[in-house]
PDB file of N, CA and C in Angstrom:
ATOM      1  N   MET A   1      -4.128   2.851 125.268  1.00 58.00           N
ATOM      2  CA  MET A   1      -2.939   2.510 124.513  1.00 58.00           C
ATOM      3  C   MET A   1      -3.265   1.553 123.371  1.00 58.00           C
ATOM      4  N   ARG A   2      -4.154   0.602 123.634  1.00 74.00           N
ATOM      5  CA  ARG A   2      -4.489  -0.367 122.587  1.00 74.00           C
ATOM      6  C   ARG A   2      -5.186   0.325 121.413  1.00 74.00           C
ATOM      7  N   TYR A   3      -6.072   1.280 121.730  1.00 67.00           N
ATOM      8  CA  TYR A   3      -6.769   1.988 120.663  1.00 67.00           C
ATOM      9  C   TYR A   3      -5.768   2.749 119.790  1.00 67.00           C
ATOM     10  N   TYR A   4      -4.793   3.370 120.423  1.00 68.00           N
ATOM     11  CA  TYR A   4      -3.770   4.112 119.692  1.00 68.00           C
ATOM     12  C   TYR A   4      -2.970   3.176 118.784  1.00 68.00           C
ATOM     13  N   GLN A   5      -2.597   2.009 119.285  1.00 74.00           N
ATOM     14  CA  GLN A   5      -1.860   1.035 118.477  1.00 74.00           C
ATOM     15  C   GLN A   5      -2.721   0.527 117.325  1.00 74.00           C
ATOM     16  N   PHE A   6      -4.006   0.291 117.630  1.00 73.00           N
ATOM     17  CA  PHE A   6      -4.918  -0.158 116.576  1.00 73.00           C
ATOM     18  C   PHE A   6      -5.058   0.922 115.501  1.00 73.00           C
ATOM     19  N   ALA A   7      -5.190   2.160 115.941  1.00 76.00           N
ATOM     20  CA  ALA A   7      -5.309   3.275 114.994  1.00 76.00           C
ATOM     21  C   ALA A   7      -4.047   3.391 114.147  1.00 76.00           C
ATOM     22  N   GLN A   8      -2.895   3.205 114.773  1.00 76.00           N
ATOM     23  CA  GLN A   8      -1.636   3.240 114.024  1.00 76.00           C
ATOM     24  C   GLN A   8      -1.590   2.127 112.991  1.00 76.00           C
ATOM     25  N   LEU A   9      -2.007   0.936 113.405  1.00 75.00           N
ATOM     26  CA  LEU A   9      -2.002  -0.207 112.497  1.00 75.00           C
ATOM     27  C   LEU A   9      -2.927   0.036 111.310  1.00 75.00           C
ATOM     28  N   VAL A  10      -4.122   0.535 111.590  1.00 77.00           N
ATOM     29  CA  VAL A  10      -5.075   0.844 110.516  1.00 77.00           C
ATOM     30  C   VAL A  10      -4.488   1.899 109.590  1.00 77.00           C
ATOM     31  N   PHE A  11      -3.881   2.928 110.174  1.00 77.00           N
ATOM     32  CA  PHE A  11      -3.279   3.985 109.369  1.00 77.00           C
ATOM     33  C   PHE A  11      -2.154   3.428 108.494  1.00 77.00           C
ATOM     34  N   LEU A  12      -1.298   2.580 109.071  1.00 75.00           N
ATOM     35  CA  LEU A  12      -0.198   1.994 108.302  1.00 75.00           C
ATOM     36  C   LEU A  12      -0.717   1.105 107.182  1.00 75.00           C
ATOM     37  N   LEU A  13      -1.751   0.320 107.470  1.00 76.00           N
ATOM     38  CA  LEU A  13      -2.343  -0.524 106.422  1.00 76.00           C
ATOM     39  C   LEU A  13      -2.944   0.333 105.315  1.00 76.00           C
ATOM     40  N   PHE A  14      -3.615   1.423 105.727  1.00 75.00           N
ATOM     41  CA  PHE A  14      -4.199   2.324 104.742  1.00 75.00           C
ATOM     42  C   PHE A  14      -3.110   2.953 103.880  1.00 75.00           C
ATOM     43  N   MET A  15      -2.023   3.396 104.516  1.00 76.00           N
ATOM     44  CA  MET A  15      -0.930   4.012 103.765  1.00 76.00           C
ATOM     45  C   MET A  15      -0.278   3.003 102.823  1.00 76.00           C
ATOM     46  N   LYS A  16      -0.146   1.758 103.287  1.00 74.00           N
ATOM     47  CA  LYS A  16       0.419   0.722 102.419  1.00 74.00           C
ATOM     48  C   LYS A  16      -0.481   0.520 101.209  1.00 74.00           C
ATOM     49  N   LYS A  17      -1.800   0.522 101.450  1.00 73.00           N
ATOM     50  CA  LYS A  17      -2.756   0.371 100.349  1.00 73.00           C
ATOM     51  C   LYS A  17      -2.631   1.545  99.376  1.00 73.00           C
ATOM     52  N   VAL A  18      -2.521   2.755  99.923  1.00 71.00           N
ATOM     53  CA  VAL A  18      -2.387   3.949  99.079  1.00 71.00           C
ATOM     54  C   VAL A  18      -1.107   3.873  98.259  1.00 71.00           C
ATOM     55  N   ILE A  19      -0.013   3.467  98.885  1.00 72.00           N
ATOM     56  CA  ILE A  19       1.267   3.364  98.171  1.00 72.00           C
ATOM     57  C   ILE A  19       1.175   2.312  97.075  1.00 72.00           C
ATOM     58  N   LEU A  20       0.562   1.167  97.399  1.00 72.00           N
ATOM     59  CA  LEU A  20       0.413   0.118  96.385  1.00 72.00           C
ATOM     60  C   LEU A  20      -0.469   0.594  95.244  1.00 72.00           C
ATOM     61  N   GLU A  21      -1.565   1.293  95.579  1.00 75.00           N
ATOM     62  CA  GLU A  21      -2.447   1.811  94.536  1.00 75.00           C
ATOM     63  C   GLU A  21      -1.705   2.819  93.660  1.00 75.00           C
ATOM     64  N   LYS A  22      -0.866   3.643  94.278  1.00 76.00           N
ATOM     65  CA  LYS A  22      -0.096   4.617  93.497  1.00 76.00           C
ATOM     66  C   LYS A  22       0.884   3.909  92.567  1.00 76.00           C
ATOM     67  N   LYS A  23       1.508   2.829  93.074  1.00 77.00           N
ATOM     68  CA  LYS A  23       2.436   2.078  92.229  1.00 77.00           C
ATOM     69  C   LYS A  23       1.695   1.445  91.066  1.00 77.00           C
ATOM     70  N   VAL A  24       0.531   0.837  91.369  1.00 73.00           N
ATOM     71  CA  VAL A  24      -0.266   0.219  90.307  1.00 73.00           C
ATOM     72  C   VAL A  24      -0.717   1.285  89.326  1.00 73.00           C
ATOM     73  N   HIS A  25      -1.170   2.425  89.857  1.00 76.00           N
ATOM     74  CA  HIS A  25      -1.613   3.521  88.999  1.00 76.00           C
ATOM     75  C   HIS A  25      -0.458   4.031  88.138  1.00 76.00           C
ATOM     76  N   SER A  26       0.711   4.131  88.748  1.00 79.00           N
ATOM     77  CA  SER A  26       1.891   4.581  88.016  1.00 79.00           C
ATOM     78  C   SER A  26       2.249   3.596  86.906  1.00 79.00           C
ATOM     79  N   LYS A  27       2.215   2.299  87.228  1.00 80.00           N
ATOM     80  CA  LYS A  27       2.506   1.287  86.213  1.00 80.00           C
ATOM     81  C   LYS A  27       1.459   1.313  85.108  1.00 80.00           C
ATOM     82  N   LEU A  28       0.200   1.493  85.492  1.00 79.00           N
ATOM     83  CA  LEU A  28      -0.869   1.558  84.496  1.00 79.00           C
ATOM     84  C   LEU A  28      -0.675   2.762  83.584  1.00 79.00           C
ATOM     85  N   ASN A  29      -0.351   3.908  84.168  1.00 81.00           N
ATOM     86  CA  ASN A  29      -0.096   5.105  83.355  1.00 81.00           C
ATOM     87  C   ASN A  29       1.089   4.898  82.426  1.00 81.00           C
ATOM     88  N   ALA A  30       2.143   4.272  82.929  1.00 84.00           N
ATOM     89  CA  ALA A  30       3.317   4.007  82.094  1.00 84.00           C
ATOM     90  C   ALA A  30       2.950   3.081  80.940  1.00 84.00           C
ATOM     91  N   SER A  31       2.138   2.073  81.216  1.00 84.00           N
ATOM     92  CA  SER A  31       1.716   1.148  80.162  1.00 84.00           C
ATOM     93  C   SER A  31       0.860   1.855  79.125  1.00 84.00           C
ATOM     94  N   ILE A  32      -0.040   2.695  79.591  1.00 82.00           N
ATOM     95  CA  ILE A  32      -0.906   3.440  78.666  1.00 82.00           C
ATOM     96  C   ILE A  32      -0.069   4.382  77.807  1.00 82.00           C
ATOM     97  N   ASN A  33       0.875   5.084  78.426  1.00 85.00           N
ATOM     98  CA  ASN A  33       1.747   5.989  77.665  1.00 85.00           C
ATOM     99  C   ASN A  33       2.577   5.230  76.642  1.00 85.00           C
ATOM    100  N   ASP A  34       3.099   4.068  77.032  1.00 86.00           N
ATOM    101  CA  ASP A  34       3.878   3.244  76.112  1.00 86.00           C
ATOM    102  C   ASP A  34       3.022   2.805  74.933  1.00 86.00           C
ATOM    103  N   PHE A  35       1.799   2.356  75.217  1.00 85.00           N
ATOM    104  CA  PHE A  35       0.888   1.938  74.150  1.00 85.00           C
ATOM    105  C   PHE A  35       0.578   3.106  73.220  1.00 85.00           C
ATOM    106  N   ASN A  36       0.274   4.259  73.802  1.00 83.00           N
ATOM    107  CA  ASN A  36      -0.047   5.433  72.981  1.00 83.00           C
ATOM    108  C   ASN A  36       1.126   5.837  72.101  1.00 83.00           C
ATOM    109  N   ASN A  37       2.342   5.787  72.651  1.00 85.00           N
ATOM    110  CA  ASN A  37       3.523   6.130  71.854  1.00 85.00           C
ATOM    111  C   ASN A  37       3.715   5.155  70.706  1.00 85.00           C
ATOM    112  N   ARG A  38       3.562   3.861  70.998  1.00 84.00           N
ATOM    113  CA  ARG A  38       3.716   2.868  69.931  1.00 84.00           C
ATOM    114  C   ARG A  38       2.635   3.027  68.878  1.00 84.00           C
ATOM    115  N   PHE A  39       1.394   3.269  69.305  1.00 83.00           N
ATOM    116  CA  PHE A  39       0.289   3.446  68.369  1.00 83.00           C
ATOM    117  C   PHE A  39       0.511   4.694  67.526  1.00 83.00           C
ATOM    118  N   TYR A  40       0.983   5.775  68.155  1.00 84.00           N
ATOM    119  CA  TYR A  40       1.253   7.020  67.443  1.00 84.00           C
ATOM    120  C   TYR A  40       2.344   6.805  66.396  1.00 84.00           C
ATOM    121  N   ASP A  41       3.425   6.107  66.791  1.00 83.00           N
ATOM    122  CA  ASP A  41       4.501   5.811  65.844  1.00 83.00           C
ATOM    123  C   ASP A  41       3.986   4.981  64.680  1.00 83.00           C
ATOM    124  N   LEU A  42       3.135   4.011  64.983  1.00 83.00           N
ATOM    125  CA  LEU A  42       2.565   3.164  63.937  1.00 83.00           C
ATOM    126  C   LEU A  42       1.697   3.988  62.998  1.00 83.00           C
ATOM    127  N   LYS A  43       0.883   4.888  63.567  1.00 85.00           N
ATOM    128  CA  LYS A  43       0.036   5.734  62.730  1.00 85.00           C
ATOM    129  C   LYS A  43       0.875   6.619  61.823  1.00 85.00           C
ATOM    130  N   ILE A  44       1.978   7.163  62.342  1.00 86.00           N
ATOM    131  CA  ILE A  44       2.850   8.015  61.529  1.00 86.00           C
ATOM    132  C   ILE A  44       3.457   7.202  60.389  1.00 86.00           C
ATOM    133  N   LYS A  45       3.928   5.988  60.700  1.00 86.00           N
ATOM    134  CA  LYS A  45       4.510   5.136  59.660  1.00 86.00           C
ATOM    135  C   LYS A  45       3.472   4.800  58.601  1.00 86.00           C
ATOM    136  N   GLU A  46       2.246   4.462  59.038  1.00 88.00           N
ATOM    137  CA  GLU A  46       1.186   4.151  58.080  1.00 88.00           C
ATOM    138  C   GLU A  46       0.840   5.373  57.246  1.00 88.00           C
ATOM    139  N   GLN A  47       0.793   6.534  57.874  1.00 89.00           N
ATOM    140  CA  GLN A  47       0.470   7.757  57.151  1.00 89.00           C
ATOM    141  C   GLN A  47       1.536   8.054  56.102  1.00 89.00           C
ATOM    142  N   LYS A  48       2.809   7.890  56.465  1.00 90.00           N
ATOM    143  CA  LYS A  48       3.886   8.130  55.502  1.00 90.00           C
ATOM    144  C   LYS A  48       3.814   7.136  54.353  1.00 90.00           C
ATOM    145  N   ALA A  49       3.501   5.876  54.668  1.00 90.00           N
ATOM    146  CA  ALA A  49       3.382   4.862  53.620  1.00 90.00           C
ATOM    147  C   ALA A  49       2.218   5.196  52.692  1.00 90.00           C
ATOM    148  N   CYS A  50       1.108   5.665  53.252  1.00 90.00           N
ATOM    149  CA  CYS A  50      -0.045   6.046  52.430  1.00 90.00           C
ATOM    150  C   CYS A  50       0.283   7.246  51.551  1.00 90.00           C
ATOM    151  N   GLU A  51       0.970   8.228  52.125  1.00 93.00           N
ATOM    152  CA  GLU A  51       1.352   9.403  51.337  1.00 93.00           C
ATOM    153  C   GLU A  51       2.273   9.007  50.188  1.00 93.00           C
ATOM    154  N   LYS A  52       3.217   8.115  50.451  1.00 93.00           N
ATOM    155  CA  LYS A  52       4.127   7.651  49.403  1.00 93.00           C
ATOM    156  C   LYS A  52       3.355   6.920  48.314  1.00 93.00           C
ATOM    157  N   LEU A  53       2.420   6.054  48.714  1.00 93.00           N
ATOM    158  CA  LEU A  53       1.613   5.323  47.737  1.00 93.00           C
ATOM    159  C   LEU A  53       0.799   6.284  46.885  1.00 93.00           C
ATOM    160  N   ILE A  54       0.185   7.270  47.510  1.00 93.00           N
ATOM    161  CA  ILE A  54      -0.614   8.250  46.766  1.00 93.00           C
ATOM    162  C   ILE A  54       0.271   9.025  45.795  1.00 93.00           C
ATOM    163  N   ASN A  55       1.440   9.460  46.242  1.00 94.00           N
ATOM    164  CA  ASN A  55       2.355  10.190  45.352  1.00 94.00           C
ATOM    165  C   ASN A  55       2.805   9.320  44.185  1.00 94.00           C
ATOM    166  N   ASP A  56       3.104   8.046  44.462  1.00 94.00           N
ATOM    167  CA  ASP A  56       3.504   7.128  43.392  1.00 94.00           C
ATOM    168  C   ASP A  56       2.382   6.938  42.378  1.00 94.00           C
ATOM    169  N   LEU A  57       1.154   6.788  42.869  1.00 94.00           N
ATOM    170  CA  LEU A  57       0.014   6.620  41.962  1.00 94.00           C
ATOM    171  C   LEU A  57      -0.219   7.872  41.122  1.00 94.00           C
ATOM    172  N   ILE A  58      -0.059   9.030  41.736  1.00 94.00           N
ATOM    173  CA  ILE A  58      -0.215  10.285  40.990  1.00 94.00           C
ATOM    174  C   ILE A  58       0.858  10.383  39.911  1.00 94.00           C
ATOM    175  N   GLN A  59       2.101  10.053  40.244  1.00 94.00           N
ATOM    176  CA  GLN A  59       3.183  10.096  39.258  1.00 94.00           C
ATOM    177  C   GLN A  59       2.931   9.114  38.114  1.00 94.00           C
ATOM    178  N   GLU A  60       2.464   7.916  38.456  1.00 94.00           N
ATOM    179  CA  GLU A  60       2.145   6.931  37.411  1.00 94.00           C
ATOM    180  C   GLU A  60       1.057   7.461  36.490  1.00 94.00           C
ATOM    181  N   GLN A  61       0.041   8.084  37.063  1.00 94.00           N
ATOM    182  CA  GLN A  61      -1.052   8.626  36.257  1.00 94.00           C
ATOM    183  C   GLN A  61      -0.544   9.758  35.369  1.00 94.00           C
ATOM    184  N   ILE A  62       0.329  10.606  35.907  1.00 93.00           N
ATOM    185  CA  ILE A  62       0.896  11.700  35.112  1.00 93.00           C
ATOM    186  C   ILE A  62       1.701  11.138  33.944  1.00 93.00           C
ATOM    187  N   GLU A  63       2.537  10.141  34.210  1.00 92.00           N
ATOM    188  CA  GLU A  63       3.334   9.515  33.145  1.00 92.00           C
ATOM    189  C   GLU A  63       2.427   8.881  32.091  1.00 92.00           C
ATOM    190  N   PHE A  64       1.383   8.210  32.552  1.00 91.00           N
ATOM    191  CA  PHE A  64       0.453   7.582  31.618  1.00 91.00           C
ATOM    192  C   PHE A  64      -0.203   8.629  30.726  1.00 91.00           C
ATOM    193  N   LEU A  65      -0.645   9.726  31.325  1.00 90.00           N
ATOM    194  CA  LEU A  65      -1.298  10.777  30.539  1.00 90.00           C
ATOM    195  C   LEU A  65      -0.316  11.446  29.578  1.00 90.00           C
ATOM    196  N   LYS A  66       0.944  11.619  30.001  1.00 89.00           N
ATOM    197  CA  LYS A  66       1.953  12.185  29.099  1.00 89.00           C
ATOM    198  C   LYS A  66       2.169  11.271  27.897  1.00 89.00           C
ATOM    199  N   GLU A  67       2.312   9.966  28.157  1.00 87.00           N
ATOM    200  CA  GLU A  67       2.517   9.009  27.061  1.00 87.00           C
ATOM    201  C   GLU A  67       1.315   8.993  26.131  1.00 87.00           C
ATOM    202  N   ARG A  68       0.141   9.030  26.703  1.00 85.00           N
ATOM    203  CA  ARG A  68      -1.078   9.012  25.884  1.00 85.00           C
ATOM    204  C   ARG A  68      -1.171  10.281  25.050  1.00 85.00           C
ATOM    205  N   ASN A  69      -0.792  11.398  25.635  1.00 83.00           N
ATOM    206  CA  ASN A  69      -0.828  12.669  24.928  1.00 83.00           C
ATOM    207  C   ASN A  69       0.175  12.659  23.770  1.00 83.00           C
ATOM    208  N   GLU A  70       1.360  12.060  23.996  1.00 79.00           N
ATOM    209  CA  GLU A  70       2.355  11.969  22.929  1.00 79.00           C
ATOM    210  C   GLU A  70       1.859  11.076  21.799  1.00 79.00           C
ATOM    211  N   GLU A  71       1.157  10.001  22.131  1.00 76.00           N
ATOM    212  CA  GLU A  71       0.638   9.093  21.101  1.00 76.00           C
ATOM    213  C   GLU A  71      -0.419   9.776  20.250  1.00 76.00           C
ATOM    214  N   VAL A  72      -1.204  10.633  20.871  1.00 72.00           N
ATOM    215  CA  VAL A  72      -2.273  11.320  20.148  1.00 72.00           C
ATOM    216  C   VAL A  72      -1.686  12.367  19.216  1.00 72.00           C
ATOM    217  N   GLU A  73      -0.641  13.015  19.634  1.00 67.00           N
ATOM    218  CA  GLU A  73      -0.038  14.064  18.802  1.00 67.00           C
ATOM    219  C   GLU A  73       0.699  13.404  17.701  1.00 67.00           C
TER     220      GLU A  73
END
């Protein structure tokens, strides 16, 4: 009987450890997903800002070349 109780206790402790590890793993996964989502959003915002800057610079260059072309003519 004592061996059976000891085995039950070991099993319960093991299951508690497994449950705690799953909770920690779940929290870790949630944290990683949250970080990845925030990083992805940041990258998209930076990419849009870069695209806007590039388009603005291209437009400025086009305007400059148009003005220069008008001055030459």
